[in-house]
PDB file of C-alpha atoms in Angstrom:
ATOM      1  CA  MET A 886       0.000   0.000   0.000  1.00 54.00           C
ATOM      2  CA  LEU A 887       1.309   3.451  -0.937  1.00 59.00           C
ATOM      3  CA  ASP A 888       1.910   6.135   1.704  1.00 65.00           C
ATOM      4  CA  LEU A 889      -0.879   8.308   0.245  1.00 65.00           C
ATOM      5  CA  GLU A 890      -3.369   5.449   0.396  1.00 69.00           C
ATOM      6  CA  ARG A 891      -2.523   4.817   4.067  1.00 79.00           C
ATOM      7  CA  ASP A 892      -2.839   8.541   4.787  1.00 79.00           C
ATOM      8  CA  GLU A 893      -6.348   8.511   3.335  1.00 76.00           C
ATOM      9  CA  GLN A 894      -7.339   5.434   5.331  1.00 82.00           C
ATOM     10  CA  ILE A 895      -5.951   6.895   8.564  1.00 87.00           C
ATOM     11  CA  LEU A 896      -7.887  10.123   7.985  1.00 83.00           C
ATOM     12  CA  GLU A 897     -11.082   8.186   7.322  1.00 80.00           C
ATOM     13  CA  ILE A 898     -10.620   6.217  10.551  1.00 86.00           C
ATOM     14  CA  LEU A 899      -9.929   9.373  12.566  1.00 85.00           C
ATOM     15  CA  GLN A 900     -12.939  11.147  11.107  1.00 79.00           C
ATOM     16  CA  LYS A 901     -15.124   8.360  12.474  1.00 79.00           C
ATOM     17  CA  ARG A 902     -13.362   7.774  15.797  1.00 79.00           C
ATOM     18  CA  LYS A 903     -11.664  11.177  16.399  1.00 76.00           C
ATOM     19  CA  ALA A 904      -8.734   9.435  18.133  1.00 85.00           C
ATOM     20  CA  CYS A 905      -6.875   6.163  17.638  1.00 90.00           C
ATOM     21  CA  THR A 906      -3.787   4.434  19.006  1.00 92.00           C
ATOM     22  CA  VAL A 907      -0.825   3.314  16.936  1.00 92.00           C
ATOM     23  CA  TYR A 908      -1.664  -0.288  17.798  1.00 92.00           C
ATOM     24  CA  GLU A 909      -5.272   0.078  16.627  1.00 91.00           C
ATOM     25  CA  LEU A 910      -4.206   1.674  13.366  1.00 92.00           C
ATOM     26  CA  SER A 911      -1.604  -1.014  12.713  1.00 91.00           C
ATOM     27  CA  GLN A 912      -4.260  -3.688  13.175  1.00 91.00           C
ATOM     28  CA  LYS A 913      -6.743  -1.973  10.875  1.00 88.00           C
ATOM     29  CA  LEU A 914      -4.178  -1.248   8.160  1.00 89.00           C
ATOM     30  CA  PHE A 915      -2.281  -4.548   8.459  1.00 88.00           C
ATOM     31  CA  VAL A 916       1.082  -2.814   8.789  1.00 91.00           C
ATOM     32  CA  SER A 917       3.661  -2.595  11.555  1.00 92.00           C
ATOM     33  CA  GLU A 918       3.430  -0.087  14.375  1.00 91.00           C
ATOM     34  CA  SER A 919       6.704   1.492  13.228  1.00 91.00           C
ATOM     35  CA  THR A 920       5.137   2.118   9.801  1.00 91.00           C
ATOM     36  CA  VAL A 921       2.130   3.765  11.434  1.00 91.00           C
ATOM     37  CA  ARG A 922       4.397   5.979  13.546  1.00 91.00           C
ATOM     38  CA  ARG A 923       6.234   7.140  10.422  1.00 89.00           C
ATOM     39  CA  ASP A 924       2.892   7.787   8.704  1.00 89.00           C
ATOM     40  CA  LEU A 925       1.621   9.826  11.638  1.00 90.00           C
ATOM     41  CA  THR A 926       4.817  11.850  11.811  1.00 88.00           C
ATOM     42  CA  ARG A 927       4.548  12.664   8.111  1.00 83.00           C
ATOM     43  CA  MET A 928       0.863  13.513   8.427  1.00 83.00           C
ATOM     44  CA  GLU A 929       1.498  15.764  11.415  1.00 81.00           C
ATOM     45  CA  GLN A 930       4.096  17.661   9.371  1.00 76.00           C
ATOM     46  CA  LYS A 931       1.436  18.155   6.694  1.00 72.00           C
ATOM     47  CA  GLY A 932      -0.968  19.539   9.264  1.00 71.00           C
ATOM     48  CA  LEU A 933      -3.449  16.668   8.954  1.00 78.00           C
ATOM     49  CA  VAL A 934      -3.264  15.111  12.441  1.00 83.00           C
ATOM     50  CA  THR A 935      -2.006  15.868  15.934  1.00 85.00           C
ATOM     51  CA  ARG A 936       0.202  13.247  17.565  1.00 86.00           C
ATOM     52  CA  THR A 937      -0.739  12.101  21.066  1.00 85.00           C
ATOM     53  CA  PHE A 938       0.953   9.740  23.486  1.00 82.00           C
ATOM     54  CA  GLY A 939       0.604   6.371  21.749  1.00 85.00           C
ATOM     55  CA  GLY A 940      -1.592   7.560  18.899  1.00 88.00           C
ATOM     56  CA  ALA A 941      -3.136  10.523  17.089  1.00 89.00           C
ATOM     57  CA  ILE A 942      -6.242  12.662  16.786  1.00 86.00           C
ATOM     58  CA  LEU A 943      -7.651  14.496  13.793  1.00 78.00           C
ATOM     59  CA  LYS A 944      -6.252  18.016  13.692  1.00 69.00           C
ATOM     60  CA  SER A 945      -8.788  20.627  14.711  1.00 59.00           C
ATOM     61  CA  THR A 946      -9.387  23.104  11.854  1.00 50.00           C
ATOM     62  CA  PRO A 947     -12.277  25.386  10.878  1.00 40.00           C
ATOM     63  CA  THR A 948     -13.622  23.027   8.212  1.00 44.00           C
ATOM     64  CA  ILE A 949     -12.995  19.500   7.048  1.00 43.00           C
ATOM     65  CA  GLU A 950     -12.440  20.936   3.542  1.00 44.00           C
ATOM     66  CA  GLU A 951      -9.312  22.656   4.846  1.00 48.00           C
ATOM     67  CA  THR A 952      -8.242  19.549   6.749  1.00 47.00           C
ATOM     68  CA  SER A 953      -7.606  17.113   3.956  1.00 52.00           C
ATOM     69  CA  PHE A 954      -6.862  17.929   0.344  1.00 54.00           C
ATOM     70  CA  TYR A 955      -6.031  14.263  -0.101  1.00 52.00           C
ATOM     71  CA  LEU A 956      -9.547  13.109   0.742  1.00 52.00           C
ATOM     72  CA  ARG A 957     -11.233  15.837  -1.302  1.00 55.00           C
ATOM     73  CA  GLU A 958      -9.117  14.944  -4.314  1.00 52.00           C
ATOM     74  CA  LYS A 959     -10.925  11.597  -4.554  1.00 53.00           C
ATOM     75  CA  GLU A 960     -14.462  12.886  -3.947  1.00 57.00           C
ATOM     76  CA  ASN A 961     -17.103  13.615  -6.615  1.00 69.00           C
ATOM     77  CA  LEU A 962     -14.680  13.153  -9.495  1.00 79.00           C
ATOM     78  CA  GLN A 963     -17.448  12.960 -12.097  1.00 87.00           C
ATOM     79  CA  VAL A 964     -18.837  16.346 -11.041  1.00 90.00           C
ATOM     80  CA  LYS A 965     -15.392  17.965 -10.812  1.00 92.00           C
ATOM     81  CA  ARG A 966     -14.439  16.771 -14.287  1.00 92.00           C
ATOM     82  CA  ALA A 967     -17.741  17.990 -15.686  1.00 95.00           C
ATOM     83  CA  LEU A 968     -17.127  21.430 -14.164  1.00 96.00           C
ATOM     84  CA  VAL A 969     -13.649  21.802 -15.637  1.00 95.00           C
ATOM     85  CA  ARG A 970     -14.804  20.500 -19.042  1.00 96.00           C
ATOM     86  CA  ALA A 971     -17.329  23.324 -19.051  1.00 96.00           C
ATOM     87  CA  ALA A 972     -14.450  25.760 -18.518  1.00 97.00           C
ATOM     88  CA  LEU A 973     -12.467  24.607 -21.560  1.00 97.00           C
ATOM     89  CA  PRO A 974     -14.329  26.712 -24.191  1.00 97.00           C
ATOM     90  CA  PHE A 975     -13.226  29.865 -22.367  1.00 98.00           C
ATOM     91  CA  ILE A 976      -9.498  29.063 -22.644  1.00 97.00           C
ATOM     92  CA  GLN A 977      -7.556  30.767 -25.421  1.00 97.00           C
ATOM     93  CA  GLU A 978      -4.238  29.536 -26.800  1.00 96.00           C
ATOM     94  CA  ASP A 979      -1.064  31.577 -26.403  1.00 97.00           C
ATOM     95  CA  THR A 980      -2.228  33.091 -23.121  1.00 98.00           C
ATOM     96  CA  ALA A 981      -1.440  33.009 -19.408  1.00 98.00           C
ATOM     97  CA  ILE A 982      -3.899  31.390 -16.996  1.00 98.00           C
ATOM     98  CA  PHE A 983      -4.127  31.466 -13.213  1.00 98.00           C
ATOM     99  CA  LEU A 984      -5.207  28.194 -11.593  1.00 97.00           C
ATOM    100  CA  ASP A 985      -6.008  27.949  -7.902  1.00 96.00           C
ATOM    101  CA  SER A 986      -5.001  25.065  -5.631  1.00 92.00           C
ATOM    102  CA  SER A 987      -8.387  23.352  -5.384  1.00 90.00           C
ATOM    103  CA  SER A 988      -9.047  19.646  -5.856  1.00 87.00           C
ATOM    104  CA  THR A 989     -11.612  20.624  -8.520  1.00 90.00           C
ATOM    105  CA  THR A 990      -9.172  22.627 -10.632  1.00 92.00           C
ATOM    106  CA  LEU A 991      -6.713  19.746 -10.316  1.00 90.00           C
ATOM    107  CA  GLN A 992      -8.864  17.799 -12.779  1.00 91.00           C
ATOM    108  CA  ILE A 993      -8.134  20.213 -15.626  1.00 92.00           C
ATOM    109  CA  ALA A 994      -4.507  19.125 -16.009  1.00 88.00           C
ATOM    110  CA  SER A 995      -5.283  16.141 -18.248  1.00 86.00           C
ATOM    111  CA  MET A 996      -7.562  18.249 -20.483  1.00 93.00           C
ATOM    112  CA  LEU A 997      -5.125  20.937 -21.609  1.00 94.00           C
ATOM    113  CA  ASN A 998      -3.092  19.097 -24.220  1.00 91.00           C
ATOM    114  CA  ASP A 999      -5.353  20.218 -27.069  1.00 90.00           C
ATOM    115  CA  PHE A1000      -4.293  23.812 -26.415  1.00 95.00           C
ATOM    116  CA  LYS A1001      -1.037  25.361 -27.619  1.00 95.00           C
ATOM    117  CA  ASN A1002       1.426  27.529 -25.749  1.00 95.00           C
ATOM    118  CA  LEU A1003      -0.209  28.147 -22.394  1.00 97.00           C
ATOM    119  CA  ARG A1004       1.547  29.749 -19.427  1.00 97.00           C
ATOM    120  CA  LEU A1005      -0.021  28.167 -16.345  1.00 98.00           C
ATOM    121  CA  ILE A1006       0.476  29.943 -13.019  1.00 98.00           C
ATOM    122  CA  THR A1007      -0.721  28.215  -9.853  1.00 97.00           C
ATOM    123  CA  ASN A1008      -0.345  28.167  -6.087  1.00 96.00           C
ATOM    124  CA  GLY A1009      -1.243  24.462  -5.885  1.00 93.00           C
ATOM    125  CA  LEU A1010       1.532  21.948  -5.252  1.00 91.00           C
ATOM    126  CA  ALA A1011      -0.418  18.960  -6.578  1.00 88.00           C
ATOM    127  CA  ILE A1012      -1.713  20.899  -9.576  1.00 92.00           C
ATOM    128  CA  ALA A1013       1.762  22.112 -10.511  1.00 94.00           C
ATOM    129  CA  ASN A1014       3.030  18.538 -10.416  1.00 90.00           C
ATOM    130  CA  GLU A1015       0.102  17.307 -12.528  1.00 90.00           C
ATOM    131  CA  LEU A1016       0.609  20.056 -15.100  1.00 94.00           C
ATOM    132  CA  VAL A1017       4.328  19.363 -15.421  1.00 93.00           C
ATOM    133  CA  THR A1018       3.686  15.618 -15.710  1.00 89.00           C
ATOM    134  CA  LYS A1019       0.702  15.634 -18.058  1.00 88.00           C
ATOM    135  CA  THR A1020       1.221  18.681 -20.288  1.00 92.00           C
ATOM    136  CA  LYS A1021       3.956  20.390 -22.262  1.00 92.00           C
ATOM    137  CA  HIS A1022       2.917  23.863 -21.182  1.00 96.00           C
ATOM    138  CA  GLN A1023       5.088  26.254 -19.201  1.00 96.00           C
ATOM    139  CA  VAL A1024       4.218  25.986 -15.509  1.00 97.00           C
ATOM    140  CA  THR A1025       4.943  28.513 -12.771  1.00 97.00           C
ATOM    141  CA  LEU A1026       4.465  27.702  -9.087  1.00 96.00           C
ATOM    142  CA  VAL A1027       4.164  30.855  -7.004  1.00 96.00           C
ATOM    143  CA  GLY A1028       6.405  31.113  -3.967  1.00 93.00           C
ATOM    144  CA  GLY A1029       5.381  31.664  -0.378  1.00 89.00           C
ATOM    145  CA  ASP A1030       4.336  29.793   2.728  1.00 87.00           C
ATOM    146  CA  ILE A1031       3.322  26.176   2.137  1.00 86.00           C
ATOM    147  CA  GLN A1032       0.038  25.139   3.782  1.00 81.00           C
ATOM    148  CA  PRO A1033       0.258  21.330   4.103  1.00 73.00           C
ATOM    149  CA  ALA A1034      -3.423  20.716   4.845  1.00 68.00           C
ATOM    150  CA  SER A1035      -4.609  22.432   1.664  1.00 74.00           C
ATOM    151  CA  ASN A1036      -1.509  21.474  -0.379  1.00 80.00           C
ATOM    152  CA  SER A1037      -1.075  25.076  -1.440  1.00 89.00           C
ATOM    153  CA  VAL A1038       1.192  28.108  -1.274  1.00 93.00           C
ATOM    154  CA  LEU A1039      -0.363  31.140   0.397  1.00 93.00           C
ATOM    155  CA  GLY A1040       0.607  34.357   2.126  1.00 93.00           C
ATOM    156  CA  SER A1041       1.843  37.832   1.243  1.00 95.00           C
ATOM    157  CA  ARG A1042       4.798  36.594  -0.820  1.00 95.00           C
ATOM    158  CA  ALA A1043       2.509  34.438  -2.967  1.00 96.00           C
ATOM    159  CA  GLU A1044       0.152  37.383  -3.475  1.00 97.00           C
ATOM    160  CA  ALA A1045       3.039  39.677  -4.429  1.00 97.00           C
ATOM    161  CA  MET A1046       4.243  37.174  -7.019  1.00 97.00           C
ATOM    162  CA  VAL A1047       0.770  36.818  -8.539  1.00 97.00           C
ATOM    163  CA  GLU A1048       0.543  40.626  -8.742  1.00 97.00           C
ATOM    164  CA  GLY A1049       3.620  40.544 -10.975  1.00 97.00           C
ATOM    165  CA  TYR A1050       1.673  38.723 -13.704  1.00 97.00           C
ATOM    166  CA  HIS A1051      -1.210  39.543 -16.017  1.00 97.00           C
ATOM    167  CA  ALA A1052      -3.386  36.589 -17.030  1.00 98.00           C
ATOM    168  CA  LYS A1053      -6.027  36.284 -19.710  1.00 98.00           C
ATOM    169  CA  LEU A1054      -8.123  34.033 -17.482  1.00 98.00           C
ATOM    170  CA  ALA A1055      -8.241  32.916 -13.845  1.00 98.00           C
ATOM    171  CA  ILE A1056      -9.871  29.561 -13.163  1.00 98.00           C
ATOM    172  CA  MET A1057     -10.774  28.785  -9.568  1.00 97.00           C
ATOM    173  CA  SER A1058     -13.282  27.004  -7.375  1.00 95.00           C
ATOM    174  CA  THR A1059     -14.892  28.358  -4.224  1.00 95.00           C
ATOM    175  CA  ALA A1060     -15.697  27.052  -0.769  1.00 91.00           C
ATOM    176  CA  GLY A1061     -18.994  28.910  -0.756  1.00 94.00           C
ATOM    177  CA  VAL A1062     -21.151  31.235  -2.844  1.00 97.00           C
ATOM    178  CA  ASP A1063     -24.026  33.488  -1.819  1.00 97.00           C
ATOM    179  CA  PRO A1064     -25.758  36.151  -3.930  1.00 96.00           C
ATOM    180  CA  GLU A1065     -25.205  38.836  -1.296  1.00 97.00           C
ATOM    181  CA  PHE A1066     -21.886  37.784   0.269  1.00 97.00           C
ATOM    182  CA  GLY A1067     -20.307  36.577  -2.976  1.00 98.00           C
ATOM    183  CA  PHE A1068     -17.535  33.980  -3.115  1.00 98.00           C
ATOM    184  CA  SER A1069     -15.920  33.000   0.177  1.00 96.00           C
ATOM    185  CA  GLU A1070     -13.212  30.775   1.601  1.00 92.00           C
ATOM    186  CA  ALA A1071     -12.461  29.004   4.871  1.00 86.00           C
ATOM    187  CA  THR A1072      -9.355  31.120   5.557  1.00 88.00           C
ATOM    188  CA  GLU A1073      -8.351  34.744   5.005  1.00 92.00           C
ATOM    189  CA  GLN A1074      -5.165  33.716   3.200  1.00 93.00           C
ATOM    190  CA  SER A1075      -7.028  31.634   0.642  1.00 93.00           C
ATOM    191  CA  ALA A1076      -9.545  34.430   0.055  1.00 96.00           C
ATOM    192  CA  ASP A1077      -6.750  36.999  -0.312  1.00 96.00           C
ATOM    193  CA  LEU A1078      -4.902  35.001  -2.949  1.00 97.00           C
ATOM    194  CA  LYS A1079      -8.025  34.307  -4.992  1.00 97.00           C
ATOM    195  CA  ARG A1080      -8.907  37.995  -4.827  1.00 98.00           C
ATOM    196  CA  THR A1081      -5.432  38.816  -6.135  1.00 98.00           C
ATOM    197  CA  MET A1082      -5.787  36.337  -9.013  1.00 98.00           C
ATOM    198  CA  GLN A1083      -9.178  37.826  -9.858  1.00 98.00           C
ATOM    199  CA  LYS A1084      -7.749  41.352  -9.831  1.00 98.00           C
ATOM    200  CA  CYS A1085      -4.795  40.437 -12.066  1.00 98.00           C
ATOM    201  CA  SER A1086      -6.723  38.599 -14.792  1.00 98.00           C
ATOM    202  CA  GLU A1087      -8.830  39.928 -17.643  1.00 98.00           C
ATOM    203  CA  ARG A1088     -11.586  37.424 -16.898  1.00 98.00           C
ATOM    204  CA  THR A1089     -12.338  35.202 -13.922  1.00 98.00           C
ATOM    205  CA  LEU A1090     -14.103  31.838 -14.116  1.00 98.00           C
ATOM    206  CA  VAL A1091     -15.410  30.300 -10.889  1.00 98.00           C
ATOM    207  CA  LEU A1092     -16.711  26.747 -10.749  1.00 97.00           C
ATOM    208  CA  PHE A1093     -18.545  24.930  -7.968  1.00 96.00           C
ATOM    209  CA  ASP A1094     -20.989  22.123  -7.234  1.00 93.00           C
ATOM    210  CA  GLU A1095     -24.377  22.383  -5.549  1.00 93.00           C
ATOM    211  CA  THR A1096     -22.969  21.866  -2.047  1.00 90.00           C
ATOM    212  CA  LYS A1097     -21.352  25.335  -2.208  1.00 93.00           C
ATOM    213  CA  ILE A1098     -24.552  27.211  -3.124  1.00 95.00           C
ATOM    214  CA  ASP A1099     -26.061  29.555  -0.491  1.00 95.00           C
ATOM    215  CA  ARG A1100     -23.040  28.987   1.700  1.00 92.00           C
ATOM    216  CA  LYS A1101     -21.079  31.721   3.486  1.00 93.00           C
ATOM    217  CA  ASN A1102     -17.593  30.902   4.727  1.00 90.00           C
ATOM    218  CA  LEU A1103     -15.363  32.927   7.016  1.00 88.00           C
ATOM    219  CA  ALA A1104     -13.540  35.116   4.490  1.00 94.00           C
ATOM    220  CA  ARG A1105     -15.020  36.898   1.494  1.00 96.00           C
ATOM    221  CA  ALA A1106     -12.916  36.667  -1.658  1.00 98.00           C
ATOM    222  CA  PHE A1107     -14.867  38.934  -4.029  1.00 98.00           C
ATOM    223  CA  PRO A1108     -18.482  39.740  -4.948  1.00 98.00           C
ATOM    224  CA  LEU A1109     -20.558  37.584  -7.269  1.00 98.00           C
ATOM    225  CA  ASP A1110     -20.195  39.961 -10.198  1.00 97.00           C
ATOM    226  CA  GLY A1111     -16.410  39.732  -9.821  1.00 98.00           C
ATOM    227  CA  ALA A1112     -16.655  36.492 -11.809  1.00 98.00           C
ATOM    228  CA  ASN A1113     -17.136  36.900 -15.541  1.00 98.00           C
ATOM    229  CA  ILE A1114     -18.037  33.234 -15.980  1.00 98.00           C
ATOM    230  CA  ILE A1115     -19.879  31.237 -13.323  1.00 98.00           C
ATOM    231  CA  VAL A1116     -19.957  27.463 -13.823  1.00 98.00           C
ATOM    232  CA  SER A1117     -22.192  25.403 -11.544  1.00 97.00           C
ATOM    233  CA  SER A1118     -23.268  21.770 -11.435  1.00 94.00           C
ATOM    234  CA  VAL A1119     -26.955  22.767 -11.201  1.00 95.00           C
ATOM    235  CA  PRO A1120     -28.941  25.813 -12.389  1.00 96.00           C
ATOM    236  CA  LEU A1121     -28.710  28.767 -10.020  1.00 96.00           C
ATOM    237  CA  PRO A1122     -31.700  30.720  -8.685  1.00 94.00           C
ATOM    238  CA  GLU A1123     -32.628  34.007 -10.339  1.00 96.00           C
ATOM    239  CA  SER A1124     -31.298  35.880  -7.292  1.00 95.00           C
ATOM    240  CA  TYR A1125     -27.769  34.985  -8.427  1.00 97.00           C
ATOM    241  CA  LYS A1126     -28.250  36.201 -11.992  1.00 96.00           C
ATOM    242  CA  SER A1127     -29.741  39.480 -10.827  1.00 97.00           C
ATOM    243  CA  LYS A1128     -26.602  40.155  -8.735  1.00 97.00           C
ATOM    244  CA  ALA A1129     -24.291  39.503 -11.698  1.00 97.00           C
ATOM    245  CA  PRO A1130     -26.245  40.597 -14.791  1.00 97.00           C
ATOM    246  CA  GLU A1131     -23.173  40.854 -17.014  1.00 97.00           C
ATOM    247  CA  SER A1132     -21.712  37.488 -16.043  1.00 98.00           C
ATOM    248  CA  THR A1133     -22.076  34.342 -18.144  1.00 98.00           C
ATOM    249  CA  PHE A1134     -23.772  31.481 -16.295  1.00 98.00           C
ATOM    250  CA  VAL A1135     -23.004  27.930 -17.379  1.00 97.00           C
ATOM    251  CA  VAL A1136     -24.454  24.661 -16.077  1.00 97.00           C
ATOM    252  CA  ALA A1137     -21.976  21.803 -16.430  1.00 95.00           C
ATOM    253  CA  SER A1138     -23.230  18.694 -18.202  1.00 88.00           C
ATOM    254  CA  LEU A1139     -22.702  15.509 -16.204  1.00 80.00           C
ATOM    255  CA  ASN A1140     -23.236  13.260 -19.243  1.00 69.00           C
TER     256      ASN A1140
END
């Protein structure tokens, strides 16, 4: 079993039980206790768990979305791929594109090979690796403080680097969307970076599934009409369209 697979299984166990001993985890995963200890040490460094005497507990964070990028990466793949497919018609060749660090945007990497000469700028560690591995496009990973739980680079240095670029399009997801509050994130740093990407691009495309609709998170990124293209997995109520009359609304096809 790969390290990542064990990480996912440990997180699933801790989500159900909140706390577990090294012995219990070794029995459930059919590996040695020394292997579990190494796994827990690695996961603690990533900000996923907190080590305790003889075991571990799930790290306390504002939302489970911020807790585990690795679990979210595997969830609702059909919907995520449908959302990013709907974004493809808005991509132009020979341009620069901002991509956020979300598990949804991650799915676009394998769909970009039909385009020529893209400059892809991202704050996502996993996305940068996928883009380098699966495409021939030029990839730039912004610098700054690494956030292990969200597998991203955030902070003032990352924002300053993004401000040094001009992109034709910014493609990002959102943790929540509300017609009055706009697009929001679980942390101020994530909201700040997405706001910077939105400000430094000619057009902004935001994609999300139905679980994010009518949801307000801690930090506001930008208002609803700050997105030129809004891609959702289901049709949005009229209250959304009235708040962003000049935006293009797209419903992703799941077929």
